[in-house]
Every structure is written in C-alpha cells, then in structure tokens.
Coordinates of C-alpha atoms and ligand atoms in Angstrom, one line a residue:
M137 CA -32.0 2.9 9.5
F138 CA -29.5 3.7 6.8
K139 CA -26.1 2.2 7.3
S140 CA -22.9 3.2 5.6
G141 CA -19.2 2.8 5.8
F142 CA -15.8 2.3 4.1
V143 CA -14.5 -1.2 3.4
S144 CA -11.1 -1.9 2.1
I145 CA -10.3 -5.0 0.0
V146 CA -6.7 -6.2 0.7
G147 CA -4.6 -9.3 -0.1
R148 CA -1.8 -10.7 -2.1
P149 CA -1.6 -9.9 -5.9
N150 CA -3.9 -11.8 -8.2
V151 CA -6.4 -13.2 -5.7
G152 CA -9.3 -11.4 -7.3
K153 CA -9.8 -8.2 -5.3
S154 CA -10.6 -6.1 -8.3
T155 CA -12.9 -8.7 -9.8
L156 CA -14.8 -8.7 -6.5
M157 CA -15.2 -4.9 -6.4
N158 CA -16.3 -4.8 -10.0
N159 CA -18.8 -7.6 -9.5
V160 CA -20.4 -5.7 -6.6
V161 CA -20.9 -2.5 -8.6
G162 CA -21.5 -4.2 -11.9
E163 CA -19.0 -2.1 -13.9
K164 CA -15.3 -2.4 -14.7
I165 CA -14.1 0.3 -12.4
A166 CA -10.8 -1.5 -11.6
I167 CA -8.9 -3.3 -14.4
M168 CA -8.3 -7.0 -14.0
S169 CA -5.8 -9.5 -15.4
D170 CA -4.3 -12.9 -14.8
K171 CA -1.0 -11.2 -14.1
P172 CA -0.1 -10.2 -10.5
Q173 CA 0.3 -6.5 -9.6
T174 CA -2.4 -5.3 -11.9
T175 CA -3.9 -2.7 -9.6
R176 CA -1.5 0.2 -8.8
N177 CA -3.7 2.7 -7.0
T178 CA -6.4 2.5 -4.3
I179 CA -9.6 2.8 -6.3
Q180 CA -13.0 3.5 -4.8
A181 CA -16.3 2.1 -5.9
V182 CA -19.6 2.8 -4.3
Y183 CA -22.4 0.2 -3.7
T184 CA -25.8 1.6 -2.6
D185 CA -29.1 -0.1 -1.9
E186 CA -32.1 0.6 0.3
E187 CA -30.3 -0.5 3.4
G188 CA -27.2 1.4 3.1
Q189 CA -24.1 2.5 1.2
I190 CA -20.7 0.7 1.1
V191 CA -17.7 2.5 -0.2
F192 CA -15.2 -0.1 -1.3
L193 CA -11.5 0.6 -1.6
D194 CA -9.8 -1.8 -4.0
T195 CA -6.0 -1.8 -3.2
P196 CA -2.9 -3.1 -5.0
G197 CA -1.7 -6.6 -4.1
I198 CA 0.7 -6.7 -1.2
H199 CA 4.1 -8.0 -2.2
K200 CA 7.8 -7.4 -1.6
P201 CA 8.5 -4.2 -3.6
K202 CA 11.3 -4.2 -6.0
N203 CA 11.2 -0.6 -7.1
K204 CA 9.6 2.8 -6.3
L205 CA 6.4 1.9 -8.0
G206 CA 6.1 -1.2 -5.9
E207 CA 6.8 0.7 -2.7
F208 CA 4.0 3.1 -3.6
M209 CA 1.6 0.2 -4.3
V210 CA 2.3 -1.6 -1.1
K211 CA 2.0 1.6 0.9
S212 CA -1.3 2.4 -0.7
A213 CA -2.6 -1.0 0.3
T214 CA -1.4 -1.0 3.9
D215 CA -2.7 2.5 4.4
A216 CA -6.1 1.2 3.6
F217 CA -5.9 -1.1 6.7
R218 CA -6.8 2.0 8.7
N219 CA -9.6 4.6 8.8
V220 CA -12.1 2.1 7.4
D221 CA -15.0 0.3 9.1
V222 CA -14.2 -3.2 7.8
V223 CA -11.2 -4.8 6.1
L224 CA -11.9 -7.6 3.6
F225 CA -8.8 -9.9 3.5
V226 CA -9.1 -11.8 0.2
V227 CA -7.3 -15.1 -0.3
D228 CA -7.5 -17.5 -3.3
D229 CA -7.8 -21.2 -3.6
S230 CA -4.3 -21.9 -2.1
K231 CA -4.7 -24.7 0.4
K232 CA -1.9 -23.5 2.7
I233 CA -1.1 -20.1 4.2
G234 CA 2.0 -19.0 2.2
P235 CA 4.5 -16.5 3.4
G236 CA 2.8 -13.6 1.5
D237 CA -0.5 -14.2 3.3
R238 CA 1.2 -14.9 6.6
M239 CA 2.9 -11.5 6.5
I240 CA -0.5 -9.8 5.8
I241 CA -2.2 -11.7 8.6
E242 CA 0.4 -10.7 11.1
D243 CA 0.0 -7.0 10.0
L244 CA -3.8 -7.3 10.3
R245 CA -3.4 -8.4 13.9
K246 CA -2.0 -5.0 14.8
I247 CA -5.1 -3.1 13.8
K248 CA -8.5 -2.7 15.5
T249 CA -10.7 -2.7 12.4
P250 CA -12.8 -5.9 12.1
V251 CA -11.4 -8.2 9.5
V252 CA -13.6 -10.5 7.4
L253 CA -11.8 -13.3 5.5
V254 CA -13.0 -13.8 1.9
I255 CA -11.9 -17.1 0.3
N256 CA -12.2 -16.3 -3.4
K257 CA -12.2 -18.7 -6.4
M258 CA -14.5 -21.2 -4.7
D259 CA -15.5 -22.3 -8.1
Q260 CA -12.0 -24.0 -8.2
I261 CA -12.2 -25.5 -4.7
E262 CA -13.5 -29.0 -3.8
E263 CA -16.0 -29.0 -1.0
Q264 CA -13.8 -30.9 1.4
D265 CA -10.8 -28.6 0.7
L266 CA -12.9 -25.6 1.3
F267 CA -14.0 -27.0 4.7
D268 CA -10.4 -27.6 5.6
M269 CA -9.4 -24.1 4.5
M270 CA -12.1 -22.6 6.6
K271 CA -11.0 -24.6 9.6
M272 CA -7.3 -23.5 9.0
Y273 CA -8.2 -19.8 8.8
H274 CA -10.6 -20.0 11.7
A275 CA -7.7 -21.3 13.9
E276 CA -5.9 -18.0 13.3
G277 CA -8.5 -16.4 15.7
L278 CA -8.4 -13.2 13.8
F279 CA -11.4 -13.1 11.5
K280 CA -14.9 -11.9 12.5
Q281 CA -16.3 -14.1 9.8
I282 CA -15.1 -16.3 6.9
V283 CA -17.0 -16.1 3.6
P284 CA -16.2 -18.2 0.6
I285 CA -17.2 -16.6 -2.7
S286 CA -16.5 -16.7 -6.4
A287 CA -16.0 -13.1 -7.5
L288 CA -15.8 -14.2 -11.2
K289 CA -19.1 -16.1 -11.1
G290 CA -20.8 -13.8 -8.6
R291 CA -21.3 -16.7 -6.2
N292 CA -22.1 -15.8 -2.6
V293 CA -21.3 -12.1 -3.2
K294 CA -24.8 -11.0 -2.0
E295 CA -24.1 -13.0 1.3
L296 CA -20.8 -11.2 1.6
L297 CA -22.6 -7.8 1.3
K298 CA -25.0 -8.8 4.1
V299 CA -22.0 -9.7 6.3
I300 CA -20.4 -6.3 5.6
Q301 CA -23.7 -4.5 6.3
N302 CA -23.9 -6.2 9.7
H303 CA -20.6 -4.6 10.7
L304 CA -21.6 -1.1 9.6
Q305 CA -23.2 1.5 11.8
E306 CA -25.9 4.0 11.0
G307 CA -24.5 6.7 8.7
P308 CA -25.0 9.1 5.9
K309 CA -25.1 8.6 2.2
Y310 CA -21.6 9.7 1.3
F311 CA -22.1 9.7 -2.4
P312 CA -25.2 10.3 -4.7
D313 CA -26.7 7.1 -6.3
Y314 CA -25.3 7.9 -9.7
M315 CA -21.7 8.2 -8.5
I316 CA -20.1 4.8 -8.5
T317 CA -16.4 5.7 -8.4
D318 CA -13.9 8.4 -7.5
Q319 CA -11.9 7.7 -10.7
P320 CA -12.0 10.5 -13.3
E321 CA -12.8 9.5 -16.9
R322 CA -9.2 10.1 -18.0
V323 CA -7.9 7.6 -15.4
L324 CA -10.6 5.0 -16.3
A325 CA -9.6 5.4 -19.9
S326 CA -5.9 5.1 -19.3
E327 CA -6.4 2.1 -17.1
L328 CA -8.5 0.3 -19.8
I329 CA -5.5 0.8 -22.2
R330 CA -3.1 -0.7 -19.6
E331 CA -5.5 -3.6 -19.1
K332 CA -5.3 -4.4 -22.8
V333 CA -1.5 -4.2 -22.7
L334 CA -1.5 -6.7 -19.8
H335 CA -3.8 -8.9 -21.9
Y336 CA -1.9 -8.7 -25.2
I337 CA 1.7 -8.5 -24.0
H338 CA 3.4 -11.1 -21.9
D339 CA 6.3 -11.6 -19.5
E340 CA 7.6 -8.6 -17.6
I341 CA 6.9 -6.0 -20.2
P342 CA 3.4 -4.9 -19.1
H343 CA 4.7 -4.3 -15.5
G344 CA 6.9 -1.6 -16.9
V345 CA 4.0 0.1 -18.8
A346 CA 2.3 3.3 -17.8
V347 CA -0.4 5.1 -19.9
E348 CA -0.9 8.8 -20.1
I349 CA -4.0 10.4 -21.7
E350 CA -2.8 13.4 -23.7
K351 CA -6.2 14.5 -24.9
M352 CA -9.8 13.6 -24.2
K353 CA -12.3 15.9 -25.8
S354 CA -15.8 15.7 -27.1
R355 CA -16.4 17.0 -30.6
K356 CA -18.8 20.0 -30.7
D357 CA -21.1 18.7 -33.5
K358 CA -21.1 15.0 -32.9
E359 CA -21.4 12.4 -30.1
I360 CA -17.7 11.4 -30.5
V361 CA -14.9 11.7 -27.9
D362 CA -11.4 12.0 -29.3
V363 CA -8.8 10.4 -27.1
S364 CA -5.1 10.3 -27.6
A365 CA -2.8 8.4 -25.3
V366 CA 0.8 7.4 -24.9
I367 CA 1.8 4.0 -23.8
Y368 CA 5.2 4.3 -22.0
C369 CA 7.5 1.3 -21.7
E370 CA 11.0 0.9 -20.3
R371 CA 13.0 -0.2 -23.3
D372 CA 13.2 0.2 -27.1
S373 CA 12.9 -3.5 -27.5
H374 CA 9.6 -3.4 -25.5
K375 CA 8.3 -0.7 -27.8
G376 CA 8.8 -3.0 -30.8
I377 CA 7.0 -5.8 -29.0
I378 CA 4.0 -3.6 -28.0
I379 CA 3.7 -2.2 -31.6
G380 CA 4.1 -5.7 -33.1
K381 CA 4.6 -6.8 -36.7
N382 CA 3.0 -4.2 -39.0
G383 CA 1.5 -2.5 -35.9
R384 CA -0.8 -5.4 -35.4
K385 CA -0.4 -5.7 -31.6
L386 CA -1.0 -2.0 -31.0
K387 CA -4.1 -2.2 -33.3
G388 CA -5.5 -5.0 -31.2
I389 CA -4.8 -3.1 -28.0
G390 CA -6.4 0.0 -29.4
K391 CA -9.5 -1.8 -30.7
S392 CA -10.3 -3.6 -27.5
A393 CA -9.5 -0.6 -25.3
R394 CA -11.8 1.5 -27.4
E395 CA -14.7 -1.0 -27.1
D396 CA -14.4 -1.1 -23.3
M397 CA -14.2 2.7 -23.2
E398 CA -17.4 3.0 -25.3
L399 CA -19.2 0.7 -22.9
L400 CA -18.0 2.4 -19.8
L401 CA -18.4 6.0 -20.9
G402 CA -21.4 5.5 -23.1
S403 CA -20.1 7.5 -26.1
Q404 CA -18.4 6.8 -29.4
I405 CA -14.6 7.0 -29.0
N406 CA -11.9 7.8 -31.5
L407 CA -8.7 6.5 -30.0
Q408 CA -5.2 7.3 -31.1
L409 CA -2.3 5.5 -29.4
W410 CA 1.5 6.1 -29.4
V411 CA 4.3 4.2 -27.8
K412 CA 7.2 5.9 -26.1
V413 CA 10.2 4.8 -24.0
K414 CA 11.0 6.1 -20.6
E415 CA 13.9 4.1 -19.3
N416 CA 13.8 2.8 -15.8
W417 CA 10.8 4.9 -14.8
R418 CA 9.7 2.6 -12.1
N419 CA 12.8 3.4 -10.2
L420 CA 12.6 7.1 -10.5
Q421 CA 10.5 8.8 -7.9
S422 CA 9.7 11.7 -10.2
S423 CA 8.4 9.6 -13.0
V424 CA 6.4 7.4 -10.7
S425 CA 4.7 10.5 -9.2
N426 CA 4.2 12.0 -12.7
F427 CA 2.4 9.0 -13.8
G428 CA -0.1 9.5 -11.0
Y429 CA 1.3 7.0 -8.5
T430 CA 1.4 9.5 -5.7
E431 CA -0.5 10.1 -2.5
K432 CA -3.5 12.3 -3.1
Ligands
GTP799 N1 -11.6 -19.1 -11.2 C1 -11.7 -17.9 -10.7 N2 -10.9 -16.9 -11.1 C2 -11.0 -15.7 -10.6 C3 -12.0 -15.4 -9.6 N3 -11.9 -14.1 -9.2 C4 -10.9 -13.6 -10.0 N4 -10.3 -14.5 -10.8 C5 -9.2 -14.4 -11.7 O1 -8.0 -14.1 -11.0 C6 -7.2 -13.2 -11.8 C7 -6.8 -12.0 -10.9 O2 -8.0 -11.2 -10.7 P1 -7.8 -9.7 -10.3 O3 -9.2 -9.2 -9.9 O4 -7.1 -8.8 -11.3 O5 -6.9 -9.9 -9.0 P2 -6.4 -8.7 -8.0 O6 -6.4 -9.4 -6.6 O7 -7.1 -7.5 -8.1 O8 -4.9 -8.6 -8.5 P3 -3.8 -7.4 -8.2 O9 -4.5 -6.1 -8.7 O10 -2.7 -7.7 -9.1 O11 -3.5 -7.4 -6.8 C8 -8.0 -12.9 -13.0 O12 -7.5 -13.7 -14.1 C9 -9.4 -13.2 -12.6 O13 -10.2 -13.6 -13.7 C10 -12.9 -16.4 -9.2 O14 -13.8 -16.3 -8.4 N5 -12.7 -17.6 -9.8
MG800 MG1 -6.5 -5.6 -8.7

C-alpha cells in the first residue's frame, strides 16, 4: 500500500522548521539562519520512499506581526493548519511554554488535523530536562505523539518520518520522484542571496531586505548561467552597510550565494549583484506583493 499526504511544519520563529525540512529531503530548499523570521513564504518539499510520499510545507515562524510583510507571513503559516493530513508543531529547547508557543497551542486546539509535537534541538537538551518537557507537553492533551529530534544533526528524523507515515492514508504519488520542491529556480536563487545577507549583515537590516532576480539565463555555447539580482533594503545607510568598505561585504555575499547556487542548480553561475533602496517597503502592500509575498 502506498501512503501519501501533506504535512505542515509550524511553530515560533527560529525553532528549526526549515532545518528539519531540508534535512528530510537532503537539499537546501528553504533558507536557514540564526535570526528569527527567516522564512517568509510557505515552501513545499517532497519526500518519497518505497512506502509513500510526504509533501512537507515549511511555514514562516508565527509571531506578532509589525508590518504588512509580517501579516502575510503569519497568515501563510496559520493557513497551513488546515487542508493538510498532519501538523508538525515544532518547539525548541525552551524548558517552559512561553507566550508565543501558548498562543499557537490554543489555535491548534481549534483544528481537527492531528498534531504531532516535535521537540527540536535535542542535542542541546539534558536527558532529565527532555523528560520533563515531554511530560509538560503531554499534559496539554493535544498531541497525538511527541518526538524529540535534532534537525541539525539528523537525530531521530527517521523515527519522525515513521510517525508521520502512521498518520497517513493510502494515496497517490502527487509528484514524480525527481521533483523535490515547488519553488522555481529563480526563487531558490533569490532566497540563497537573502540567506547570505542574513548571514553577513546583522541587527534589523536583513529583515528589511528583499531580493529580486532580474535575469537568469543559460549561455548558448557554455554550461554557464548568468544571474543578475537586486538586493533591496529600506534605507540609504543600510545600502552602505550591505555593500561594505570597498564593496567587501557584497563580494562575500555574492561569492557564497554563487557557491550555494552552483551546488543546488548543478551548473556554473555568473552572479551580478546590485543594491537598491525601497523605503518602508514592508509596510506597503503593493511592494510586499511585488516581491512575491502574496497568496498564490
Ligand atoms: N543546536 C541546534 N540548532 C538547530 C537545530 N535545528 C536548527 N537549529 C538552528 O536554529 C536556527 C534556526 O533554524 P531555522 O531552520 O532557520 O529555523 P526556522 O524555524 O525555520 O526559523 P523561521 O524561518 O525564522 O521561522 C539556525 O541557526 C539552525 O542552525 C538543532 O537540532 N540543534
Ligand atoms: Mg524557516
């Protein structure tokens, strides 16, 4: 019997949702960073084995939105509570249930979909603490199962897949084996650039960054793809910081984005980057939509 279904991965920002999804499919489909609110769109990745197919939906971290972009992100995440077969609610190594997690738990009580609790970052949790956390979450009476994992180290992820498969029904193969994501190459490329901005630039600046691919084209005679992209930020002063002294920051961002793109897309990349300012774009509905943060 071939089982299949849709599984959304939800939780507060920075708990490791994207790391988990990437670990399952073995590719960097969703970008990751140590800063909260990294993921902005719901992103699909497909895991297929002999027993079945699981379509994962990685979602933005649920938080109190402060602008139009945040509103879009939270709506994308909470929309993924419904029309799926299983919800994975991911928490991190926090020993208490904070207000952010509490809010999500109360929302999850309102849905009929089975919820599996994933305690991530177990590599950072003492055995006794983990035991206490499992007891604490069990007392909520909401979760079909509680699975501790380390998404970063890949610990217990196989066991989590088994738990998910137990909740799935017989179903079709929705996607062919070679297809592991719904994200077009342009989007994957722009996200890798944004990931490097998150990595190289600190404080609030990367939260106000959006990346637009202006051109992505294979050369006729060679195995090279020319990519040109614009990094938009919210202020002139941010632009200077992103470019850096003698353009050094931007070079670093470009180099490591190019390396990741070559790995992911399997071809040689020639990457050109520009930085432009679009003031206050996160508060402007039109700009937020234009950057692709809009319901599909
Ligand atoms: N120690 C440890 N760190 C982890 C683990 N999983 C993820 N992380 C780290 O946690 C941080 C956040 O990871 P992400 O996967 O970007 O988290 P996210 O939940 O997708 O975050 P948002 O997209 O902002 O909602 C990164 O620095 C990861 O390396 C884990 O199992 N153990
Ligand atoms: Mg994420």
